[in-house]
């Protein structure tokens, strides 16, 4: 074993071997993988070996598609077979709601380049005759599904990595990790210490323990999982003989079951409701190639449904039940990337579907390590997406919830209950008393809407407009007509201070920094000129002679943004960044009467001239020290008021009392989002993501290319010079009783005209490797794009995709935002566009100017 390496990968499961292979392929050959026992000594050896491309997050789906394409490549390089069976598979819907879900998935698939097809239960039965098709109402066919040999596949990655120069050390446990002042890691193993520049945690079942070696509690938990294998079945043999084909894979939502052919019999696995964590606090180091005791009672309810739906299987004898542990993060997606607060400590763990996702995880992580950027939009699996609130017990509750609903539908208005409430503001009880329906906003309880007095504060979950529709409409109308108050504690808040703070922010942000007492809105770009943030920044008065800026941003991106800020901070400690999290909370008041209301609570003049639109001031509100921004996301006259939590009740009470004479109402997050729609305002992670350039995102007025050299300026200048290929636009949709949710295809009647690229980007230009192993360089947004170009229906063609939308209650229109080719972005013609909602194409029209207050007069008065 060598004593130095550029990178040490800990763990020889399928994920560690994939990371090793991709690093070697990127040109890092001074790398080693250290495995405690033999390869596949965690979950990998007893996996059912199934793979598929579908995922709730389209970007993760794309990386799954890459994984499946990769198997041929590693077989060729290694000479080791993965025993690939590309059978295709179906998802079976037993209710109209589940069929709606499949229609949505199919619609998304249109621009992801997926070849899915909606089929009848009888068509599904023809490919899997063991089912009773009368239990189902419909199905979706996906040709890119199948199964493989988990052990062979892991060894294929490992052999391919070795051939490219990587070293693999077996039977040697990593026992400790320490870091020297210069950043070098000491990887202490049973057989000596290796000095490494980078360490990657691919510890699978032990990822949590490896995290603890560096003081990090990763939100990952192992669950027991069972699948059964039947004795050989004559029906299976007969089918194979008569059709010359293998039986397909089947996923049954109702039973939370997956099943497929295994040799001459059937494999059937369940995600049972009565699920069970394995080693919930710490994983024993001596756990080896062992299986857990099967517990058939636990899976009996699923089996009962399974045998009813697939009577052919019930008759077969059970040969074996496999019970093994594997790991999950809270939402079932992996934890990948650099851990915030540490240097060169990387994660690739909580990969619950290693044979669907392992390749994509390896590719993204190796890009990140070698080139400083994953090269894809990997937010859906970024280790930074969970906060400190994801403790051991929180993780336990959420992972159990996620496991037991693995194949359940999540409705767009559905809030999941496990581990809640976690964080609450001082107003939590008051909001409940006000009949608020609460939602989870990055671990914080946040009012979504207020149910009418006397009715139960609860969402009726649905793909269609629901019981919140009317109350939200009332909140919006009252706010726009008079004044409303809402909690905004769920924004991210930071303070940047120190000499040179302004230069630092000018280097990171695209807009000029404000003068003292003023506010700017500004995107942030990465080196490739892609959007990685969108902030409100105010310059506060100096403290102790030092420059001071307040920053507000997306709550969910707090760790993601802190990681970026820390990476770019000067090493001399001259600039400090403080993340407030819940030590600063807020309230927003909005509407034409909001100034009159606020004036009653403050002792300074806040008239239009004295406190202008986009002003920032520290002032006492209702006697409490606060910071006030003259700005609101509703696009109306309004204010954001920020205070320490100890003052929040005082300020809220003062607002409520003073607001009585103006007809003040409470409004929730959903009303706020409805109001932003009618102003064409974008949201972070929906409209604005790292796959888009700033001009594509229609953020032109916040990009000051001439101000100074900021990160991403060159690429942004190029985008502007060449003209963006896509544009973010707003639509008014002729919807019925359902509005868009996001990710729906946008159709245009373009005839034979070609409007240039209409591809949804996934990659954004970091050097990386395509599915064929070819190195791809450049900064073209369409790299790694999905082929929506090919979807044609007569004169109609899919030209774009929806990012978000809903009902805009004040203007009484269903609205959507999304991306279309730039050449179409200002074409407001009726009859040109259609947006597919729940499988039905609805007429839509681009609306260049916001329907509410297009001149922006109201917010400026
Ligand atoms: C019953 C069952 C069925 C499944 N079915 C499927 C399926 O159909 N499809 C699918 O895609 N996935 C399936 N999975 C999940 C799949 O097995 C996992 O996604 C995958 O194995 C995760 O791989 P990994 O490399 O992250 O972790 P692991 O396989 O757990 O590997 C981690 C490795 O790290 C090593 N290690 C840990 N700590 C140290 C240390 N300190 N020093 C050195 N080495 C260390 C361990 O020995 C181990 O070899 C199934 C899992 C189970 C249990």
JSON list of C-alpha atoms in Angstrom, two decimals, residues 290-484:
[
{"chain": "A", "resi": 290, "resn": "UNK", "atom": "CA", "xyz": [-24.50, -11.74, 6.25]},
{"chain": "A", "resi": 291, "resn": "UNK", "atom": "CA", "xyz": [-28.21, -11.68, 5.67]},
{"chain": "A", "resi": 292, "resn": "UNK", "atom": "CA", "xyz": [-30.78, -10.61, 8.21]},
{"chain": "A", "resi": 293, "resn": "UNK", "atom": "CA", "xyz": [-33.53, -12.82, 9.55]},
{"chain": "A", "resi": 294, "resn": "UNK", "atom": "CA", "xyz": [-36.54, -12.66, 7.17]},
{"chain": "A", "resi": 295, "resn": "UNK", "atom": "CA", "xyz": [-39.78, -11.52, 8.78]},
{"chain": "A", "resi": 296, "resn": "UNK", "atom": "CA", "xyz": [-42.63, -12.62, 6.55]},
{"chain": "A", "resi": 297, "resn": "UNK", "atom": "CA", "xyz": [-45.28, -11.16, 8.86]},
{"chain": "A", "resi": 298, "resn": "UNK", "atom": "CA", "xyz": [-43.97, -7.68, 8.17]},
{"chain": "A", "resi": 299, "resn": "UNK", "atom": "CA", "xyz": [-44.41, -8.01, 4.44]},
{"chain": "A", "resi": 300, "resn": "UNK", "atom": "CA", "xyz": [-47.61, -10.09, 4.61]},
{"chain": "A", "resi": 301, "resn": "UNK", "atom": "CA", "xyz": [-49.99, -7.16, 3.84]},
{"chain": "A", "resi": 302, "resn": "UNK", "atom": "CA", "xyz": [-47.97, -6.31, 0.70]},
{"chain": "A", "resi": 303, "resn": "UNK", "atom": "CA", "xyz": [-47.81, -9.97, -0.31]},
{"chain": "A", "resi": 304, "resn": "UNK", "atom": "CA", "xyz": [-51.56, -10.29, 0.08]},
{"chain": "A", "resi": 305, "resn": "UNK", "atom": "CA", "xyz": [-52.08, -7.49, -2.44]},
{"chain": "A", "resi": 306, "resn": "UNK", "atom": "CA", "xyz": [-49.28, -8.87, -4.59]},
{"chain": "A", "resi": 307, "resn": "UNK", "atom": "CA", "xyz": [-50.87, -12.33, -4.76]},
{"chain": "A", "resi": 308, "resn": "UNK", "atom": "CA", "xyz": [-54.23, -10.78, -5.64]},
{"chain": "A", "resi": 309, "resn": "UNK", "atom": "CA", "xyz": [-52.72, -8.65, -8.38]},
{"chain": "A", "resi": 310, "resn": "UNK", "atom": "CA", "xyz": [-50.36, -11.39, -9.61]},
{"chain": "A", "resi": 311, "resn": "UNK", "atom": "CA", "xyz": [-52.20, -14.66, -8.91]},
{"chain": "A", "resi": 312, "resn": "UNK", "atom": "CA", "xyz": [-49.70, -16.52, -11.06]},
{"chain": "A", "resi": 313, "resn": "UNK", "atom": "CA", "xyz": [-47.05, -15.94, -8.38]},
{"chain": "A", "resi": 314, "resn": "UNK", "atom": "CA", "xyz": [-49.18, -17.10, -5.45]},
{"chain": "A", "resi": 315, "resn": "UNK", "atom": "CA", "xyz": [-49.19, -20.66, -6.77]},
{"chain": "A", "resi": 316, "resn": "UNK", "atom": "CA", "xyz": [-45.40, -20.85, -6.87]},
{"chain": "A", "resi": 317, "resn": "UNK", "atom": "CA", "xyz": [-43.36, -22.14, -3.95]},
{"chain": "A", "resi": 318, "resn": "UNK", "atom": "CA", "xyz": [-41.06, -19.65, -2.19]},
{"chain": "A", "resi": 319, "resn": "UNK", "atom": "CA", "xyz": [-37.46, -20.79, -2.54]},
{"chain": "A", "resi": 320, "resn": "UNK", "atom": "CA", "xyz": [-35.79, -18.10, -0.44]},
{"chain": "A", "resi": 321, "resn": "UNK", "atom": "CA", "xyz": [-36.44, -14.77, 1.26]},
{"chain": "A", "resi": 322, "resn": "UNK", "atom": "CA", "xyz": [-33.53, -12.33, 1.24]},
{"chain": "A", "resi": 323, "resn": "UNK", "atom": "CA", "xyz": [-33.44, -9.66, 3.93]},
{"chain": "A", "resi": 324, "resn": "UNK", "atom": "CA", "xyz": [-30.60, -7.17, 3.74]},
{"chain": "A", "resi": 325, "resn": "UNK", "atom": "CA", "xyz": [-29.92, -3.59, 4.85]},
{"chain": "A", "resi": 326, "resn": "UNK", "atom": "CA", "xyz": [-29.32, -0.62, 2.60]},
{"chain": "A", "resi": 327, "resn": "UNK", "atom": "CA", "xyz": [-29.16, 3.09, 3.17]},
{"chain": "A", "resi": 328, "resn": "UNK", "atom": "CA", "xyz": [-31.43, 6.05, 2.47]},
{"chain": "A", "resi": 329, "resn": "UNK", "atom": "CA", "xyz": [-31.33, 9.80, 2.93]},
{"chain": "A", "resi": 330, "resn": "UNK", "atom": "CA", "xyz": [-34.52, 11.59, 3.98]},
{"chain": "A", "resi": 331, "resn": "UNK", "atom": "CA", "xyz": [-35.89, 11.91, 0.45]},
{"chain": "A", "resi": 332, "resn": "UNK", "atom": "CA", "xyz": [-34.47, 8.69, -0.96]},
{"chain": "A", "resi": 333, "resn": "UNK", "atom": "CA", "xyz": [-31.91, 10.42, -3.19]},
{"chain": "A", "resi": 334, "resn": "UNK", "atom": "CA", "xyz": [-28.12, 10.18, -2.69]},
{"chain": "A", "resi": 335, "resn": "UNK", "atom": "CA", "xyz": [-25.85, 12.50, -0.69]},
{"chain": "A", "resi": 336, "resn": "UNK", "atom": "CA", "xyz": [-23.15, 13.65, -3.07]},
{"chain": "A", "resi": 337, "resn": "UNK", "atom": "CA", "xyz": [-20.55, 16.42, -3.10]},
{"chain": "A", "resi": 338, "resn": "UNK", "atom": "CA", "xyz": [-18.21, 18.36, -0.84]},
{"chain": "A", "resi": 339, "resn": "UNK", "atom": "CA", "xyz": [-19.33, 18.71, 2.78]},
{"chain": "A", "resi": 340, "resn": "UNK", "atom": "CA", "xyz": [-19.79, 22.36, 3.77]},
{"chain": "A", "resi": 341, "resn": "UNK", "atom": "CA", "xyz": [-17.34, 23.51, 6.43]},
{"chain": "A", "resi": 342, "resn": "UNK", "atom": "CA", "xyz": [-14.65, 20.96, 5.50]},
{"chain": "A", "resi": 343, "resn": "UNK", "atom": "CA", "xyz": [-12.02, 21.04, 2.78]},
{"chain": "A", "resi": 344, "resn": "UNK", "atom": "CA", "xyz": [-11.65, 18.24, 0.28]},
{"chain": "A", "resi": 345, "resn": "UNK", "atom": "CA", "xyz": [-13.95, 15.88, 2.14]},
{"chain": "A", "resi": 346, "resn": "UNK", "atom": "CA", "xyz": [-16.41, 14.41, -0.32]},
{"chain": "A", "resi": 347, "resn": "UNK", "atom": "CA", "xyz": [-19.49, 12.23, -0.03]},
{"chain": "A", "resi": 348, "resn": "UNK", "atom": "CA", "xyz": [-21.05, 9.68, -2.32]},
{"chain": "A", "resi": 349, "resn": "UNK", "atom": "CA", "xyz": [-23.36, 7.83, 0.01]},
{"chain": "A", "resi": 350, "resn": "UNK", "atom": "CA", "xyz": [-27.02, 7.11, 0.79]},
{"chain": "A", "resi": 351, "resn": "UNK", "atom": "CA", "xyz": [-27.24, 5.73, -2.73]},
{"chain": "A", "resi": 352, "resn": "UNK", "atom": "CA", "xyz": [-30.35, 3.60, -2.35]},
{"chain": "A", "resi": 353, "resn": "UNK", "atom": "CA", "xyz": [-30.40, 2.44, -5.96]},
{"chain": "A", "resi": 354, "resn": "UNK", "atom": "CA", "xyz": [-26.74, 1.86, -6.62]},
{"chain": "A", "resi": 355, "resn": "UNK", "atom": "CA", "xyz": [-27.37, 0.02, -9.86]},
{"chain": "A", "resi": 356, "resn": "UNK", "atom": "CA", "xyz": [-29.56, 2.80, -11.29]},
{"chain": "A", "resi": 357, "resn": "UNK", "atom": "CA", "xyz": [-27.61, 5.71, -9.89]},
{"chain": "A", "resi": 358, "resn": "UNK", "atom": "CA", "xyz": [-24.04, 4.57, -9.19]},
{"chain": "A", "resi": 359, "resn": "UNK", "atom": "CA", "xyz": [-22.68, 5.60, -12.59]},
{"chain": "A", "resi": 360, "resn": "UNK", "atom": "CA", "xyz": [-24.24, 9.07, -12.52]},
{"chain": "A", "resi": 361, "resn": "UNK", "atom": "CA", "xyz": [-23.04, 9.61, -8.96]},
{"chain": "A", "resi": 362, "resn": "UNK", "atom": "CA", "xyz": [-19.49, 8.61, -9.94]},
{"chain": "A", "resi": 363, "resn": "UNK", "atom": "CA", "xyz": [-19.55, 10.90, -12.97]},
{"chain": "A", "resi": 364, "resn": "UNK", "atom": "CA", "xyz": [-20.89, 13.94, -11.12]},
{"chain": "A", "resi": 365, "resn": "UNK", "atom": "CA", "xyz": [-18.55, 13.51, -8.15]},
{"chain": "A", "resi": 366, "resn": "UNK", "atom": "CA", "xyz": [-15.44, 12.97, -10.25]},
{"chain": "A", "resi": 367, "resn": "UNK", "atom": "CA", "xyz": [-16.26, 16.07, -12.33]},
{"chain": "A", "resi": 368, "resn": "UNK", "atom": "CA", "xyz": [-16.65, 18.03, -9.11]},
{"chain": "A", "resi": 369, "resn": "UNK", "atom": "CA", "xyz": [-13.34, 16.81, -7.67]},
{"chain": "A", "resi": 370, "resn": "UNK", "atom": "CA", "xyz": [-11.29, 17.10, -10.84]},
{"chain": "A", "resi": 371, "resn": "UNK", "atom": "CA", "xyz": [-12.83, 20.20, -12.44]},
{"chain": "A", "resi": 372, "resn": "UNK", "atom": "CA", "xyz": [-14.37, 21.98, -9.45]},
{"chain": "A", "resi": 373, "resn": "UNK", "atom": "CA", "xyz": [-17.92, 21.51, -10.66]},
{"chain": "A", "resi": 374, "resn": "UNK", "atom": "CA", "xyz": [-20.24, 18.51, -11.12]},
{"chain": "A", "resi": 375, "resn": "UNK", "atom": "CA", "xyz": [-21.06, 19.62, -14.66]},
{"chain": "A", "resi": 376, "resn": "UNK", "atom": "CA", "xyz": [-24.75, 18.83, -14.13]},
{"chain": "A", "resi": 377, "resn": "UNK", "atom": "CA", "xyz": [-27.61, 20.16, -12.10]},
{"chain": "A", "resi": 378, "resn": "UNK", "atom": "CA", "xyz": [-27.16, 17.79, -9.16]},
{"chain": "A", "resi": 379, "resn": "UNK", "atom": "CA", "xyz": [-29.16, 19.71, -6.57]},
{"chain": "A", "resi": 380, "resn": "UNK", "atom": "CA", "xyz": [-31.50, 16.72, -6.16]},
{"chain": "A", "resi": 381, "resn": "UNK", "atom": "CA", "xyz": [-28.63, 14.72, -4.67]},
{"chain": "A", "resi": 382, "resn": "UNK", "atom": "CA", "xyz": [-26.39, 17.44, -3.25]},
{"chain": "A", "resi": 383, "resn": "UNK", "atom": "CA", "xyz": [-25.24, 16.65, 0.30]},
{"chain": "A", "resi": 384, "resn": "UNK", "atom": "CA", "xyz": [-25.85, 20.37, 1.04]},
{"chain": "A", "resi": 385, "resn": "UNK", "atom": "CA", "xyz": [-29.62, 20.10, 0.63]},
{"chain": "A", "resi": 386, "resn": "UNK", "atom": "CA", "xyz": [-30.30, 19.19, 4.28]},
{"chain": "A", "resi": 387, "resn": "UNK", "atom": "CA", "xyz": [-29.66, 21.42, 7.26]},
{"chain": "A", "resi": 388, "resn": "UNK", "atom": "CA", "xyz": [-28.58, 20.88, 10.85]},
{"chain": "A", "resi": 389, "resn": "UNK", "atom": "CA", "xyz": [-32.16, 19.97, 11.70]},
{"chain": "A", "resi": 390, "resn": "UNK", "atom": "CA", "xyz": [-31.62, 16.58, 9.99]},
{"chain": "A", "resi": 391, "resn": "UNK", "atom": "CA", "xyz": [-30.43, 14.96, 13.22]},
{"chain": "A", "resi": 392, "resn": "UNK", "atom": "CA", "xyz": [-30.20, 11.22, 13.90]},
{"chain": "A", "resi": 393, "resn": "UNK", "atom": "CA", "xyz": [-33.80, 10.98, 15.17]},
{"chain": "A", "resi": 394, "resn": "UNK", "atom": "CA", "xyz": [-35.21, 13.33, 12.55]},
{"chain": "A", "resi": 395, "resn": "UNK", "atom": "CA", "xyz": [-33.50, 11.23, 9.87]},
{"chain": "A", "resi": 396, "resn": "UNK", "atom": "CA", "xyz": [-34.88, 8.06, 11.38]},
{"chain": "A", "resi": 397, "resn": "UNK", "atom": "CA", "xyz": [-38.47, 9.33, 11.23]},
{"chain": "A", "resi": 398, "resn": "UNK", "atom": "CA", "xyz": [-38.17, 10.77, 7.73]},
{"chain": "A", "resi": 399, "resn": "UNK", "atom": "CA", "xyz": [-36.39, 7.76, 6.23]},
{"chain": "A", "resi": 400, "resn": "UNK", "atom": "CA", "xyz": [-39.07, 5.43, 7.61]},
{"chain": "A", "resi": 401, "resn": "UNK", "atom": "CA", "xyz": [-41.74, 7.67, 6.13]},
{"chain": "A", "resi": 402, "resn": "UNK", "atom": "CA", "xyz": [-39.97, 7.79, 2.79]},
{"chain": "A", "resi": 403, "resn": "UNK", "atom": "CA", "xyz": [-39.41, 4.01, 2.70]},
{"chain": "A", "resi": 404, "resn": "UNK", "atom": "CA", "xyz": [-43.02, 3.20, 3.50]},
{"chain": "A", "resi": 405, "resn": "UNK", "atom": "CA", "xyz": [-44.20, 5.54, 0.72]},
{"chain": "A", "resi": 406, "resn": "UNK", "atom": "CA", "xyz": [-41.54, 4.57, -1.78]},
{"chain": "A", "resi": 407, "resn": "UNK", "atom": "CA", "xyz": [-44.06, 4.00, -4.57]},
{"chain": "A", "resi": 408, "resn": "UNK", "atom": "CA", "xyz": [-46.79, 6.25, -3.19]},
{"chain": "A", "resi": 409, "resn": "UNK", "atom": "CA", "xyz": [-47.98, 9.30, -5.06]},
{"chain": "A", "resi": 410, "resn": "UNK", "atom": "CA", "xyz": [-46.92, 12.63, -3.60]},
{"chain": "A", "resi": 411, "resn": "UNK", "atom": "CA", "xyz": [-49.54, 15.20, -4.52]},
{"chain": "A", "resi": 412, "resn": "UNK", "atom": "CA", "xyz": [-48.34, 18.72, -5.31]},
{"chain": "A", "resi": 413, "resn": "UNK", "atom": "CA", "xyz": [-50.11, 20.13, -2.24]},
{"chain": "A", "resi": 414, "resn": "UNK", "atom": "CA", "xyz": [-49.13, 17.26, 0.05]},
{"chain": "A", "resi": 415, "resn": "UNK", "atom": "CA", "xyz": [-47.07, 17.98, 3.17]},
{"chain": "A", "resi": 416, "resn": "UNK", "atom": "CA", "xyz": [-45.61, 14.89, 4.81]},
{"chain": "A", "resi": 417, "resn": "UNK", "atom": "CA", "xyz": [-46.04, 14.63, 8.59]},
{"chain": "A", "resi": 418, "resn": "UNK", "atom": "CA", "xyz": [-43.03, 12.67, 9.94]},
{"chain": "A", "resi": 419, "resn": "UNK", "atom": "CA", "xyz": [-40.59, 14.43, 12.28]},
{"chain": "A", "resi": 420, "resn": "UNK", "atom": "CA", "xyz": [-42.77, 17.54, 12.47]},
{"chain": "A", "resi": 421, "resn": "UNK", "atom": "CA", "xyz": [-42.86, 20.02, 13.95]},
{"chain": "A", "resi": 422, "resn": "UNK", "atom": "CA", "xyz": [-39.07, 20.31, 14.09]},
{"chain": "A", "resi": 423, "resn": "UNK", "atom": "CA", "xyz": [-38.19, 24.00, 14.09]},
{"chain": "A", "resi": 424, "resn": "UNK", "atom": "CA", "xyz": [-40.86, 26.51, 15.01]},
{"chain": "A", "resi": 425, "resn": "UNK", "atom": "CA", "xyz": [-40.84, 30.29, 15.33]},
{"chain": "A", "resi": 426, "resn": "UNK", "atom": "CA", "xyz": [-42.26, 32.06, 18.39]},
{"chain": "A", "resi": 427, "resn": "UNK", "atom": "CA", "xyz": [-45.46, 32.58, 16.38]},
{"chain": "A", "resi": 428, "resn": "UNK", "atom": "CA", "xyz": [-46.12, 28.88, 15.82]},
{"chain": "A", "resi": 429, "resn": "UNK", "atom": "CA", "xyz": [-48.87, 28.54, 18.42]},
{"chain": "A", "resi": 430, "resn": "UNK", "atom": "CA", "xyz": [-50.42, 31.84, 17.34]},
{"chain": "A", "resi": 431, "resn": "UNK", "atom": "CA", "xyz": [-50.53, 30.67, 13.73]},
{"chain": "A", "resi": 432, "resn": "UNK", "atom": "CA", "xyz": [-52.17, 27.39, 14.76]},
{"chain": "A", "resi": 433, "resn": "UNK", "atom": "CA", "xyz": [-54.71, 29.37, 16.78]},
{"chain": "A", "resi": 434, "resn": "UNK", "atom": "CA", "xyz": [-55.35, 31.42, 13.62]},
{"chain": "A", "resi": 435, "resn": "UNK", "atom": "CA", "xyz": [-56.26, 28.14, 11.86]},
{"chain": "A", "resi": 436, "resn": "UNK", "atom": "CA", "xyz": [-53.12, 28.08, 9.72]},
{"chain": "A", "resi": 437, "resn": "UNK", "atom": "CA", "xyz": [-52.33, 25.03, 7.62]},
{"chain": "A", "resi": 438, "resn": "UNK", "atom": "CA", "xyz": [-48.62, 24.62, 8.22]},
{"chain": "A", "resi": 439, "resn": "UNK", "atom": "CA", "xyz": [-45.98, 23.35, 5.83]},
{"chain": "A", "resi": 440, "resn": "UNK", "atom": "CA", "xyz": [-42.40, 22.26, 6.15]},
{"chain": "A", "resi": 441, "resn": "UNK", "atom": "CA", "xyz": [-39.94, 24.78, 4.75]},
{"chain": "A", "resi": 442, "resn": "UNK", "atom": "CA", "xyz": [-36.41, 23.40, 5.13]},
{"chain": "A", "resi": 443, "resn": "UNK", "atom": "CA", "xyz": [-37.25, 21.98, 8.54]},
{"chain": "A", "resi": 444, "resn": "UNK", "atom": "CA", "xyz": [-39.21, 25.05, 9.68]},
{"chain": "A", "resi": 445, "resn": "UNK", "atom": "CA", "xyz": [-42.97, 25.15, 10.24]},
{"chain": "A", "resi": 446, "resn": "UNK", "atom": "CA", "xyz": [-44.37, 27.86, 7.97]},
{"chain": "A", "resi": 447, "resn": "UNK", "atom": "CA", "xyz": [-47.99, 28.98, 7.47]},
{"chain": "A", "resi": 448, "resn": "UNK", "atom": "CA", "xyz": [-49.18, 27.95, 4.01]},
{"chain": "A", "resi": 449, "resn": "UNK", "atom": "CA", "xyz": [-52.76, 29.24, 4.15]},
{"chain": "A", "resi": 450, "resn": "UNK", "atom": "CA", "xyz": [-55.45, 29.97, 6.69]},
{"chain": "A", "resi": 451, "resn": "UNK", "atom": "CA", "xyz": [-58.52, 27.79, 6.78]},
{"chain": "A", "resi": 452, "resn": "UNK", "atom": "CA", "xyz": [-61.85, 29.52, 7.49]},
{"chain": "A", "resi": 453, "resn": "UNK", "atom": "CA", "xyz": [-62.85, 29.55, 11.15]},
{"chain": "A", "resi": 454, "resn": "UNK", "atom": "CA", "xyz": [-64.73, 26.42, 12.10]},
{"chain": "A", "resi": 455, "resn": "UNK", "atom": "CA", "xyz": [-63.20, 24.29, 9.36]},
{"chain": "A", "resi": 456, "resn": "UNK", "atom": "CA", "xyz": [-60.39, 21.82, 9.86]},
{"chain": "A", "resi": 457, "resn": "UNK", "atom": "CA", "xyz": [-57.01, 23.31, 8.88]},
{"chain": "A", "resi": 458, "resn": "UNK", "atom": "CA", "xyz": [-56.00, 20.52, 6.53]},
{"chain": "A", "resi": 459, "resn": "UNK", "atom": "CA", "xyz": [-55.17, 20.12, 2.86]},
{"chain": "A", "resi": 460, "resn": "UNK", "atom": "CA", "xyz": [-57.30, 17.80, 0.77]},
{"chain": "A", "resi": 461, "resn": "UNK", "atom": "CA", "xyz": [-54.50, 16.42, -1.37]},
{"chain": "A", "resi": 462, "resn": "UNK", "atom": "CA", "xyz": [-55.11, 16.43, -5.09]},
{"chain": "A", "resi": 463, "resn": "UNK", "atom": "CA", "xyz": [-53.65, 17.08, -8.54]},
{"chain": "A", "resi": 464, "resn": "UNK", "atom": "CA", "xyz": [-56.58, 19.43, -9.05]},
{"chain": "A", "resi": 465, "resn": "UNK", "atom": "CA", "xyz": [-57.55, 22.71, -7.35]},
{"chain": "A", "resi": 466, "resn": "UNK", "atom": "CA", "xyz": [-58.45, 21.87, -3.79]},
{"chain": "A", "resi": 467, "resn": "UNK", "atom": "CA", "xyz": [-59.93, 23.18, -0.55]},
{"chain": "A", "resi": 468, "resn": "UNK", "atom": "CA", "xyz": [-57.25, 25.90, -0.24]},
{"chain": "A", "resi": 469, "resn": "UNK", "atom": "CA", "xyz": [-58.33, 27.56, -3.51]},
{"chain": "A", "resi": 470, "resn": "UNK", "atom": "CA", "xyz": [-61.04, 29.83, -2.14]},
{"chain": "A", "resi": 471, "resn": "UNK", "atom": "CA", "xyz": [-59.28, 30.86, 1.13]},
{"chain": "A", "resi": 472, "resn": "UNK", "atom": "CA", "xyz": [-56.04, 31.68, -0.72]},
{"chain": "A", "resi": 473, "resn": "UNK", "atom": "CA", "xyz": [-58.08, 33.76, -3.17]},
{"chain": "A", "resi": 474, "resn": "UNK", "atom": "CA", "xyz": [-59.51, 35.70, -0.24]},
{"chain": "A", "resi": 475, "resn": "UNK", "atom": "CA", "xyz": [-56.07, 36.24, 1.31]},
{"chain": "A", "resi": 476, "resn": "UNK", "atom": "CA", "xyz": [-54.76, 37.56, -2.02]},
{"chain": "A", "resi": 477, "resn": "UNK", "atom": "CA", "xyz": [-57.70, 39.84, -2.73]},
{"chain": "A", "resi": 478, "resn": "UNK", "atom": "CA", "xyz": [-57.70, 41.33, 0.79]},
{"chain": "A", "resi": 479, "resn": "UNK", "atom": "CA", "xyz": [-53.94, 41.93, 0.66]},
{"chain": "A", "resi": 480, "resn": "UNK", "atom": "CA", "xyz": [-54.10, 43.59, -2.75]},
{"chain": "A", "resi": 481, "resn": "UNK", "atom": "CA", "xyz": [-57.13, 45.68, -1.72]},
{"chain": "A", "resi": 482, "resn": "UNK", "atom": "CA", "xyz": [-56.01, 46.57, 1.82]},
{"chain": "A", "resi": 483, "resn": "UNK", "atom": "CA", "xyz": [-53.10, 44.99, 3.67]},
{"chain": "A", "resi": 484, "resn": "UNK", "atom": "CA", "xyz": [-51.88, 41.52, 4.68]}
]
